[in-house]
CSV table of C-alpha atoms and ligand atoms in Angstrom, one decimal:
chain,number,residue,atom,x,y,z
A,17,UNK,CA,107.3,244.5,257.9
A,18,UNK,CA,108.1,241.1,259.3
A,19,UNK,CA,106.0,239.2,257.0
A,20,UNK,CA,107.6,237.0,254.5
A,21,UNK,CA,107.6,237.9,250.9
A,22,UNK,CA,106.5,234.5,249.9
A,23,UNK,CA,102.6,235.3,252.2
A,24,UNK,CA,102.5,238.7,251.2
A,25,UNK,CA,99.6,239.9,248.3
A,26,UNK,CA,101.8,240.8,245.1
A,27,UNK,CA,100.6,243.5,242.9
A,28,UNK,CA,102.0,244.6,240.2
A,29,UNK,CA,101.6,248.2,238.2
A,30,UNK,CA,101.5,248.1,235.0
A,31,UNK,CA,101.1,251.0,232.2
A,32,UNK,CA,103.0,252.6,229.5
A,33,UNK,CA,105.3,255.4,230.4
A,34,UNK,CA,103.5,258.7,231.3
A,35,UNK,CA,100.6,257.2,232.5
A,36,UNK,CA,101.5,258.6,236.1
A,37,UNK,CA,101.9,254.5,237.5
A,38,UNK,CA,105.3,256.4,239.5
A,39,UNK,CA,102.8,259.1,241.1
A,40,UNK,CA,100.2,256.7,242.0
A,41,UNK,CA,102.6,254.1,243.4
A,42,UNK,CA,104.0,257.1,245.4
A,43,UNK,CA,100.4,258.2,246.7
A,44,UNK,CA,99.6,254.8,247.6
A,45,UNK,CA,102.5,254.2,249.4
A,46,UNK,CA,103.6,257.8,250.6
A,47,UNK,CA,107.0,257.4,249.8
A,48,UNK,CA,108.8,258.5,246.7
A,49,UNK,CA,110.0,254.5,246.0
A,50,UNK,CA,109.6,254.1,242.0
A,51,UNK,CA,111.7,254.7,239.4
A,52,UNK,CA,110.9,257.1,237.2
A,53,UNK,CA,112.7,257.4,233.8
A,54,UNK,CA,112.1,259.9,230.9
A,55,UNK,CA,113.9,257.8,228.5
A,56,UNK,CA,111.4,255.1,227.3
A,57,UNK,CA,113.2,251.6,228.1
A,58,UNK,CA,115.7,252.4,230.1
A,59,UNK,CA,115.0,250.8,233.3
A,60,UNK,CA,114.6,247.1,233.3
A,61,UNK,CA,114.6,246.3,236.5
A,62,UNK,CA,111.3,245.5,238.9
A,63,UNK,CA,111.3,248.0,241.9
A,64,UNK,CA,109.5,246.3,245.1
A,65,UNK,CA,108.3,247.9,247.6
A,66,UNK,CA,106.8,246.1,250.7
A,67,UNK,CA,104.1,247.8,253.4
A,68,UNK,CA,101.0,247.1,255.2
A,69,UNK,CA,98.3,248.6,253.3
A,70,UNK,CA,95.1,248.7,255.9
A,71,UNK,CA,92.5,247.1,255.8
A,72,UNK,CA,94.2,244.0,253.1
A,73,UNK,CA,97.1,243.5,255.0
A,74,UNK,CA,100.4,243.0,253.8
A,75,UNK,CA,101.5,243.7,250.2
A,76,UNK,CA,104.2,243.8,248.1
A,77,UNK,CA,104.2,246.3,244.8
A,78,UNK,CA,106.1,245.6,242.1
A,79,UNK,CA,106.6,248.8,239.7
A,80,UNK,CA,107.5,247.5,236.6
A,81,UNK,CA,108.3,251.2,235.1
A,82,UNK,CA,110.8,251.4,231.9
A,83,UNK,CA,109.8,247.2,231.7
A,84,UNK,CA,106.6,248.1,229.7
A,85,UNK,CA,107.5,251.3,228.0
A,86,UNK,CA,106.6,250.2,224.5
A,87,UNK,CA,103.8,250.9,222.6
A,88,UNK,CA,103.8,247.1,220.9
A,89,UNK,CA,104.3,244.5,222.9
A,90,UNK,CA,107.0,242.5,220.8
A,91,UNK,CA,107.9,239.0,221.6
A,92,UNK,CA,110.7,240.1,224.0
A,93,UNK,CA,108.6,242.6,226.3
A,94,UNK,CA,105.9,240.2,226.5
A,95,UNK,CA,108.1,237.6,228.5
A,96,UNK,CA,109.9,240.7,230.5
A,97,UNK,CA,106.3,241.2,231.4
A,98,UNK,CA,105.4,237.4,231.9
A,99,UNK,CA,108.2,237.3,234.2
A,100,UNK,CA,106.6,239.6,236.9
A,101,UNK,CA,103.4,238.2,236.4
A,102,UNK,CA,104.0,234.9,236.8
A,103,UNK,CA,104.1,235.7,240.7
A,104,UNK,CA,101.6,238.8,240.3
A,105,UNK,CA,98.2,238.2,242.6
A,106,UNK,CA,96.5,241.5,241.7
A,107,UNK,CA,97.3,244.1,238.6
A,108,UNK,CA,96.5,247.1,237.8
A,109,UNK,CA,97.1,248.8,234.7
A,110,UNK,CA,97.3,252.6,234.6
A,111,UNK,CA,96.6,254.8,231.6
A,112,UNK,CA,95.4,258.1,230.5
A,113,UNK,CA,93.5,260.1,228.0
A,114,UNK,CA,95.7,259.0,226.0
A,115,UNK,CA,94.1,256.1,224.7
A,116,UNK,CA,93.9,252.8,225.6
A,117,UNK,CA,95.1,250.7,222.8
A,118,UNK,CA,96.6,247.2,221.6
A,119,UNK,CA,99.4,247.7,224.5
A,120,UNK,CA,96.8,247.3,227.1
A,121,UNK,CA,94.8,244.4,225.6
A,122,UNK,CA,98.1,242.7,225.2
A,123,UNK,CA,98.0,243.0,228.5
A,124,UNK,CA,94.4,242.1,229.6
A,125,UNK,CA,95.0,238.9,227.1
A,126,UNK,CA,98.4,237.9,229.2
A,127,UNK,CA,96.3,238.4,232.3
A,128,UNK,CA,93.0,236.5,231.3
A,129,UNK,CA,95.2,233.7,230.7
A,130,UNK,CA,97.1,233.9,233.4
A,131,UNK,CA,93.8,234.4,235.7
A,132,UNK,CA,95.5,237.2,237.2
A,133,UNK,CA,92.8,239.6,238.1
A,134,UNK,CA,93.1,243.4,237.6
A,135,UNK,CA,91.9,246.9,237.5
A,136,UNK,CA,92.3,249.9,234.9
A,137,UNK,CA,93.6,252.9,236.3
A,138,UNK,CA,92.7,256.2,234.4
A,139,UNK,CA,94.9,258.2,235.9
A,140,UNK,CA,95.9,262.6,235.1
A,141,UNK,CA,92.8,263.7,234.6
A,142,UNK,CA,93.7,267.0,236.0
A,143,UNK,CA,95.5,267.1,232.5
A,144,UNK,CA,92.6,265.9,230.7
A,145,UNK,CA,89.3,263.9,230.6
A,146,UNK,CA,89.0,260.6,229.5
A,147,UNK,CA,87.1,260.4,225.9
A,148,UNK,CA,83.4,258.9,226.4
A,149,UNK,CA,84.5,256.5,223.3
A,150,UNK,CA,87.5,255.3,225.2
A,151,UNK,CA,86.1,255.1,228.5
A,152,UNK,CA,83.2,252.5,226.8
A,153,UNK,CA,86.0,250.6,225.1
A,154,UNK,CA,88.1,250.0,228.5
A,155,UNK,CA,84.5,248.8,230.1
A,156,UNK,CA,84.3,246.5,227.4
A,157,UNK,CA,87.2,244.7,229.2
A,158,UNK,CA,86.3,245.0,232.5
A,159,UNK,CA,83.9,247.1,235.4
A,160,UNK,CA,87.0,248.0,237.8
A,161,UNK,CA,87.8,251.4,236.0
A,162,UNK,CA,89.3,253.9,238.4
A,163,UNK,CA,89.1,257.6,236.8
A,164,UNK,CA,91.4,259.8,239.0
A,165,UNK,CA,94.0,261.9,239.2
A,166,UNK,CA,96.7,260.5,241.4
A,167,UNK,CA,98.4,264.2,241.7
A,168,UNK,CA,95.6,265.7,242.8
A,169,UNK,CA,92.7,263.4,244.1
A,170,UNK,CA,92.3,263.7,248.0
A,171,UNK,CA,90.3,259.8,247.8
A,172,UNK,CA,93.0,258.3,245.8
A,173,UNK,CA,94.1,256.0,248.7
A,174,UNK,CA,90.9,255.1,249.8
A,175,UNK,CA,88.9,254.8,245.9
A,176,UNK,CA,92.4,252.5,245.0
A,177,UNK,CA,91.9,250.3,248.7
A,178,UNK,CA,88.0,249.8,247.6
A,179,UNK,CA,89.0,248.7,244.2
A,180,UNK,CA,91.5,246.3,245.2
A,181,UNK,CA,89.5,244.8,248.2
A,182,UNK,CA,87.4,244.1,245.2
A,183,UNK,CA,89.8,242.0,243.5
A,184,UNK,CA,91.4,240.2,246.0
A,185,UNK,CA,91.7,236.5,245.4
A,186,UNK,CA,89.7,234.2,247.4
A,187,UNK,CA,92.8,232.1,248.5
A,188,UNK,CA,94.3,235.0,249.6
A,189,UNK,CA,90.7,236.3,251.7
A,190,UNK,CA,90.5,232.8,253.0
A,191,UNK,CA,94.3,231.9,253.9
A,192,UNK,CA,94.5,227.5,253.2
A,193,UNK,CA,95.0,225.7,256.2
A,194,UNK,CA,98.7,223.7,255.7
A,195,UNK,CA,97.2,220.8,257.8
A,196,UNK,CA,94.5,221.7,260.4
A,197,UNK,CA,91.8,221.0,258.2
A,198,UNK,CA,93.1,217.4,257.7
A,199,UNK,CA,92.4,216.2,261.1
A,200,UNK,CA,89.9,217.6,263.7
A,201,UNK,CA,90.3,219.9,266.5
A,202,UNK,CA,91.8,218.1,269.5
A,203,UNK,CA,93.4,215.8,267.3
A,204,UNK,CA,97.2,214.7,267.8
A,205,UNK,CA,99.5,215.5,265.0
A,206,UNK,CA,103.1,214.2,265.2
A,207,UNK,CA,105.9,216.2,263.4
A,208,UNK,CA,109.1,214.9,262.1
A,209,UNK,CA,112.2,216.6,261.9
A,210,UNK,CA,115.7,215.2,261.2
A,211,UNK,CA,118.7,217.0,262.6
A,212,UNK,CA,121.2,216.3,259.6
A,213,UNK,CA,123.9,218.5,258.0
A,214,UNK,CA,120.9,219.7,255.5
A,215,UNK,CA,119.1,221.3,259.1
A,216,UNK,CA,120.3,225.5,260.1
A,217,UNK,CA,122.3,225.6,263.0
A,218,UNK,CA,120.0,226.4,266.2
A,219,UNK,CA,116.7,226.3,264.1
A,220,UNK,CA,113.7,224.8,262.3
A,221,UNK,CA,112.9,225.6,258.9
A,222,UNK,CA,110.0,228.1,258.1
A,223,UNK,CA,107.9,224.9,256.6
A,224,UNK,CA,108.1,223.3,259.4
A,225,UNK,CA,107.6,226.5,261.8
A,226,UNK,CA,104.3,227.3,259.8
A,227,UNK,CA,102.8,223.4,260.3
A,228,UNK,CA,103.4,223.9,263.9
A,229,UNK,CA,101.4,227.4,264.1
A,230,UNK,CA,98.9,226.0,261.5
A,231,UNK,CA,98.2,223.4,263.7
A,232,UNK,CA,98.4,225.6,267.0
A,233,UNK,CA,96.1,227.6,265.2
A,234,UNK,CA,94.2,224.1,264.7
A,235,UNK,CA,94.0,223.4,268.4
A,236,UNK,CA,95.7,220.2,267.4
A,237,UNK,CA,98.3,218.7,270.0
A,238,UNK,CA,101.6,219.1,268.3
A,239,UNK,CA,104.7,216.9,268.6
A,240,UNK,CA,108.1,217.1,267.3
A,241,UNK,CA,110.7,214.4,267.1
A,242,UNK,CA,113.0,213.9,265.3
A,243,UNK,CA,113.3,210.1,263.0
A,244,UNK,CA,115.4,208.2,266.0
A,245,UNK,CA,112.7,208.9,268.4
A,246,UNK,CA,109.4,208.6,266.6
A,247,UNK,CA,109.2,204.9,267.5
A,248,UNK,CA,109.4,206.3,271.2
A,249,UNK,CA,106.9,209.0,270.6
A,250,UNK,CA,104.1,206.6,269.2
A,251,UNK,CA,104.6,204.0,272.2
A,252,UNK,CA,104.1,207.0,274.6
A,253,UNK,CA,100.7,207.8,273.0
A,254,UNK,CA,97.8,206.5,274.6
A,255,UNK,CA,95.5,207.1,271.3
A,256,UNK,CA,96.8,207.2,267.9
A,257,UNK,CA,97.9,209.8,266.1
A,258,UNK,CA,95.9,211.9,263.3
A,259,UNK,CA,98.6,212.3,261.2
A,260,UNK,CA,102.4,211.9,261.2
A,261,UNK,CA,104.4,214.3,258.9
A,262,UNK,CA,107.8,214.1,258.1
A,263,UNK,CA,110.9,215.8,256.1
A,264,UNK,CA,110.4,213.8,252.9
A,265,UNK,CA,114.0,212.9,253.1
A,266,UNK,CA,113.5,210.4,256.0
A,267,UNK,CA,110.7,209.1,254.4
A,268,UNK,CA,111.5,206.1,254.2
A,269,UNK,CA,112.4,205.5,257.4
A,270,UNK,CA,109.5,207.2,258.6
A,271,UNK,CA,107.2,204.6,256.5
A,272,UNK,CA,108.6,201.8,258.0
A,273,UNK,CA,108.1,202.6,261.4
A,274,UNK,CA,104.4,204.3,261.5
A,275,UNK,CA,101.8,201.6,261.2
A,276,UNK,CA,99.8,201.6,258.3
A,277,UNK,CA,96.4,202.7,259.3
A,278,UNK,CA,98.1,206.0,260.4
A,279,UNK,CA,97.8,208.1,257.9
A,280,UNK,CA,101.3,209.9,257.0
A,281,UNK,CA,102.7,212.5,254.5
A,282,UNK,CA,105.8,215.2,254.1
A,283,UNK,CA,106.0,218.8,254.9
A,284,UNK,CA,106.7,219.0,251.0
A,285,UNK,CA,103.2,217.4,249.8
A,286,UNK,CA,101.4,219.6,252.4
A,287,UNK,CA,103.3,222.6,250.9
A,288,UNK,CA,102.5,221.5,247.2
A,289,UNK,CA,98.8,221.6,247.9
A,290,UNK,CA,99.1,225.0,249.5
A,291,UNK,CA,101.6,226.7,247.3
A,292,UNK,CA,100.8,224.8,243.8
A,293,UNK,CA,98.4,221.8,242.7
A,294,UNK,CA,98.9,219.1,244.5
A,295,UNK,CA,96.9,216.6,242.0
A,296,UNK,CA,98.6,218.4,238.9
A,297,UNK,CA,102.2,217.1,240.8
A,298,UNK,CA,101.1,214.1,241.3
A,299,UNK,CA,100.3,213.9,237.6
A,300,UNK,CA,103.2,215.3,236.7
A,301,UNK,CA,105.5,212.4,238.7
A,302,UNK,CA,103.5,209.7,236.6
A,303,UNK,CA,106.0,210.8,233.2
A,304,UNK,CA,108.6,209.4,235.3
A,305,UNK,CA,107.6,206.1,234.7
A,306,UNK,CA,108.3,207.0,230.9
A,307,UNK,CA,111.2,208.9,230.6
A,308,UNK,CA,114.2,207.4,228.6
A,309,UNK,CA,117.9,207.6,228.0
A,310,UNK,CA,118.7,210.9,227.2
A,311,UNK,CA,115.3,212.6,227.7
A,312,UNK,CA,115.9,216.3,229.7
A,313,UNK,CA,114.6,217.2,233.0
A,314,UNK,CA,114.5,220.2,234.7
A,315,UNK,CA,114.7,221.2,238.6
A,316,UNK,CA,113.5,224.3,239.3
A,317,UNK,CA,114.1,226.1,242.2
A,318,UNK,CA,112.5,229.8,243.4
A,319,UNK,CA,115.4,231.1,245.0
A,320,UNK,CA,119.4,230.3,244.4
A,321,UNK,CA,119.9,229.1,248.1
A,322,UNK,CA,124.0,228.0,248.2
A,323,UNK,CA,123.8,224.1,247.3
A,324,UNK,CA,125.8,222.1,250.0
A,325,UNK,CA,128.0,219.4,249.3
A,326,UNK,CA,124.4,216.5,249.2
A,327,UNK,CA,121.9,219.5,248.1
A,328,UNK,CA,118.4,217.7,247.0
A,329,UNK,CA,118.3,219.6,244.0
A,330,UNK,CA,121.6,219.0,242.7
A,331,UNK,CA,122.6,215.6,244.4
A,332,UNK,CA,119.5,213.7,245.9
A,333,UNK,CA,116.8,214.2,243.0
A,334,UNK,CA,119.1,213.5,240.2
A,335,UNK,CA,120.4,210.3,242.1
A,336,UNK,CA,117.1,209.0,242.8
A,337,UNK,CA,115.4,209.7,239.6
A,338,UNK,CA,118.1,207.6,237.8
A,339,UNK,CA,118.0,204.7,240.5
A,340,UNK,CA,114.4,204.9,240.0
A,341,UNK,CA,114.5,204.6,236.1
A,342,UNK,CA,117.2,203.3,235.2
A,343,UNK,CA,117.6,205.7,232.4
A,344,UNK,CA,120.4,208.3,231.6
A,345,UNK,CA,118.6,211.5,232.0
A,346,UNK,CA,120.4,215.1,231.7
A,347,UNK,CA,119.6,216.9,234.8
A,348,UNK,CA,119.5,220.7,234.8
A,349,UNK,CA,119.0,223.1,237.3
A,350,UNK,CA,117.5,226.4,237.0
A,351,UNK,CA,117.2,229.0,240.0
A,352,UNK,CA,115.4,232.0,240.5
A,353,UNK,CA,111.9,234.2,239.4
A,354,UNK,CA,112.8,233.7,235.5
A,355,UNK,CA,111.4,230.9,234.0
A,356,UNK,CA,113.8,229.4,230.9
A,357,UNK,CA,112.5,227.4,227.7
A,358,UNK,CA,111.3,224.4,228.7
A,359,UNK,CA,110.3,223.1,225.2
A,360,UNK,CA,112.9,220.3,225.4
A,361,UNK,CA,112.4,218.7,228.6
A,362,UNK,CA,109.8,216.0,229.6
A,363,UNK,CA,109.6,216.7,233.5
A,364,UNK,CA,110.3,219.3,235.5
A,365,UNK,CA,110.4,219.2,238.9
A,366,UNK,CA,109.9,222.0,241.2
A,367,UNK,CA,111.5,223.0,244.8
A,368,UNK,CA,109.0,223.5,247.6
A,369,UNK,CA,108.7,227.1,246.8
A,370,UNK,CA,108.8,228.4,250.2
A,371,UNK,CA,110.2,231.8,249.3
A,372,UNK,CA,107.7,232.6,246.9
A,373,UNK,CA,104.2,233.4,246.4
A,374,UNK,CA,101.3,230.6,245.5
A,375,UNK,CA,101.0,232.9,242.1
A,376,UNK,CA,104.4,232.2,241.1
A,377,UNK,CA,104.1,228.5,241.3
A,378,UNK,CA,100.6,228.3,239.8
A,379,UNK,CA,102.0,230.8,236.7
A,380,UNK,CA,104.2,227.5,236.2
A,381,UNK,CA,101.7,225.2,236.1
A,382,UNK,CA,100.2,226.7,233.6
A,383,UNK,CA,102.9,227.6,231.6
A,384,UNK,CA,104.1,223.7,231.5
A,385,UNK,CA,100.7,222.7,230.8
A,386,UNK,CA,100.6,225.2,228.3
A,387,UNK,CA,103.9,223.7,226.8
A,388,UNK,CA,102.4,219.8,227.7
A,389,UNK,CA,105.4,219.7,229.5
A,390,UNK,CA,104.6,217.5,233.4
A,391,UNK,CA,105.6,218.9,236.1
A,392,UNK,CA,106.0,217.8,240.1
A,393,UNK,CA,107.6,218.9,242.8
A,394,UNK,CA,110.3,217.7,245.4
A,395,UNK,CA,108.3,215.6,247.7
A,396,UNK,CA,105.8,214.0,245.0
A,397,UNK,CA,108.7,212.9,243.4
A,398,UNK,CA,110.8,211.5,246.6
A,399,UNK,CA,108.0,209.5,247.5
A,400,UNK,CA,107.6,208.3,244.1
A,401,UNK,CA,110.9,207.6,243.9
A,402,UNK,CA,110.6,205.3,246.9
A,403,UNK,CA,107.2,204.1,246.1
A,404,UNK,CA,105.2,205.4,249.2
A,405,UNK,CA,103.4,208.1,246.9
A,406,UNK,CA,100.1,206.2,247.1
A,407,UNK,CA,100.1,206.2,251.1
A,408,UNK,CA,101.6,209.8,251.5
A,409,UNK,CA,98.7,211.7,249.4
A,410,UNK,CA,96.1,208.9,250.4
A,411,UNK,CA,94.8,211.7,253.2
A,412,UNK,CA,94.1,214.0,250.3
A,413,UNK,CA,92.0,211.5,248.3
A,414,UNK,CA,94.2,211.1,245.8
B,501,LIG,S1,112.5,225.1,248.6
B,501,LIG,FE1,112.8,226.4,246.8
B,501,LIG,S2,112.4,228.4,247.6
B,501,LIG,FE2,112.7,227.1,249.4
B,501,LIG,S3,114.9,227.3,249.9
B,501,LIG,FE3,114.7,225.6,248.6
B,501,LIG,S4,115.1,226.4,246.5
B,501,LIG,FE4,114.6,228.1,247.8
């Protein structure tokens, strides 16, 4: 229960009402934890419930009952829907004998595009049997059918585990390493952390936690200094280092002092490649060079941390973008799992994510692509900004 929500496989249950999603979510996970609504529409809120489901590992289900409870997916339910789906991993839509119709291939449409994959739950056949007819048309769409009876099936845990297993994305099967697999085994990685105002009292931040146990993990040797000491720390080496990686913030400062034929990047840029596209972000940072007065950009951020007095999202992007340009740009700043109209912008720039899933981030990607809208993220543009991009993705070929 430990594990964070941002590593753990999302899967969300879809289905109109009456299609028994609330009894199979409670089967799976024993416990009575969905909402169940007889009104049609009522309940618009995502219910997430968290276990370890043996043998995938941790998951998080999101019940979207009373979300979906419509049988035509007007323009409204469509983005309620997008909204859990843009950080969905796995789906599964659950149905009955009661047909299977343009509701769910609204759905399996939303979901190709979104390559999210899924399975079809045809679920209270206790009630009744599935029509042949029906049961071709659903295989038309797809070969993970599950025809059950979640009330009453003894195997429903194990036949649901086997489908999913099935399904599980290959990035989540074969975790990406954050930096191990950029230098070898043995090799001497130095971390950089500043201690400023921005750090938690008594602690490193999960990023940097998880490069440390990455490159543990790695069997890399693993420093950790912070900017004011990193000159020491490369004079006390009697080989180079692999790889120096700092808070993109002391970038800069960082740059100057590592010799160039060390190769260098930012907890941020290793975090874009893990947890979004990293060549799609660096891109994306290339419309800065374009942007004029009074063109829009958007910050985007995954969770609404509180903003301190010199937050990077609200203070240090914004005043570097403009240095960098030149140009009077409106900034504005959007927090949260929603994702607004971004029509009218011509970048948006995204926080490092690291309290969401990969899904979420890669839903965004697409949906500004989609759009034609660029986007980046926090460290592509900092060293943008400060023209070291080139040197901090050289590692990745890019
Ligand atoms: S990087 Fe994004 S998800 Fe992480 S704390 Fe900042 S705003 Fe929240």
């Amino acid at each position: 229960m430990k594990t964070l929500k941002s590593m753990r496989l999302h899967i969300a249950i879809l289905g109109k009402t009456n299609t028994g999603k609330s009894s199979l979510l409670n089967r799976i996970t024993n416990q009575d934890v969905s909402i169940v609504s007889k009104i049609a529409g009522t309940t618009t809120d995502v219910v997430e419930k968290s276990m370890e489901l043996l043998p995938i590992g941790p998951v998080t289900f999101l019940d979207t009952a009373g979300i979906n409870d419509m049988t035509e997916l007007s323009e409204q339910r469509i983005d309620k829907t997008l909204k859990v789906l843009n950080r969905t991993d796995v789906a599964v839509i659950v149905t009955n004998y009661d047909g299977f119709d343009d509701y769910e291939t609204g759905l399996i449409k939303i979901l190709g595009d979104l390559k999210i994959p899924y399975t079809v739950v045809v679920n209270k056949t206790d009630e009744e049997m599935i029509d042949e007819n029906d049961f071709n048309y659903i295989n038309s769409f797809t070969d993970n059918i599950l025809v059950t009876s979640a009330l009453k099936d003894d195997e429903i845990v194990f036949k649901f585990k086997e489908m999913l297993v099935k399904l599980l994305p290959n990035d989540y099967i074969n975790a990406p390493k954050i930096a191990g697999d950029l230098v070898g085994k043995g090799s001497t990685v130095i971390l950089v952390i500043p201690i400023d105002k921005e750090a938690p009292k008594g602690r490193i931040i999960l990023p940097q936690v998880q490069t440390i146990r990455d490159l543990l993990d790695s069997d890399c040797l693993c420093y950790v200094v912070k900017e004011t000491e990193l000159k020491q720390a490369l004079d006390n080496l009697k080989t180079l280092p692999s790889l120096v990686v700092t808070d993109s913030q002391a970038f800069q400062k960082v740059s100057d002092i590592v010799p160039e034929n060390i190769p260098l990047t930012s907890f941020s840029i290793l975090f874009a490649r893990i947890k979004g596209d990293l060549g799609e972000f660096v891109k994306g940072a290339r419309a800065i060079e374009n942007l004029q007065d009074g063109d829009k950009v958007l910050i985007l951020e995954s969770c609404t941390h509180h903003a301190i007095e010199d937050d990077i999202g609200r203070v240090k992007i914004p005043n570097l973008l403009m240095k960098k340009t030149g140009k009077n740009l409106v900034i504005d700043n959007y927090a949260g799992h929603d994702f607004p109209d971004i029509s009218d912008y011509k970048l948006i720039i995204h926080c490092g994510a690291c309290m969401t899933n990969r899904r979420e981030v890669l839903s965004r990607i697409l949906i500004a692509n989609d759009k034609k809208v660029p986007i980046t993220n926090y460290g592509i543009v900092i060293s943008y900004c400060l023209g070291i991009l080139s040197r901090a993705v050289k590692i990745f070929n890019l």
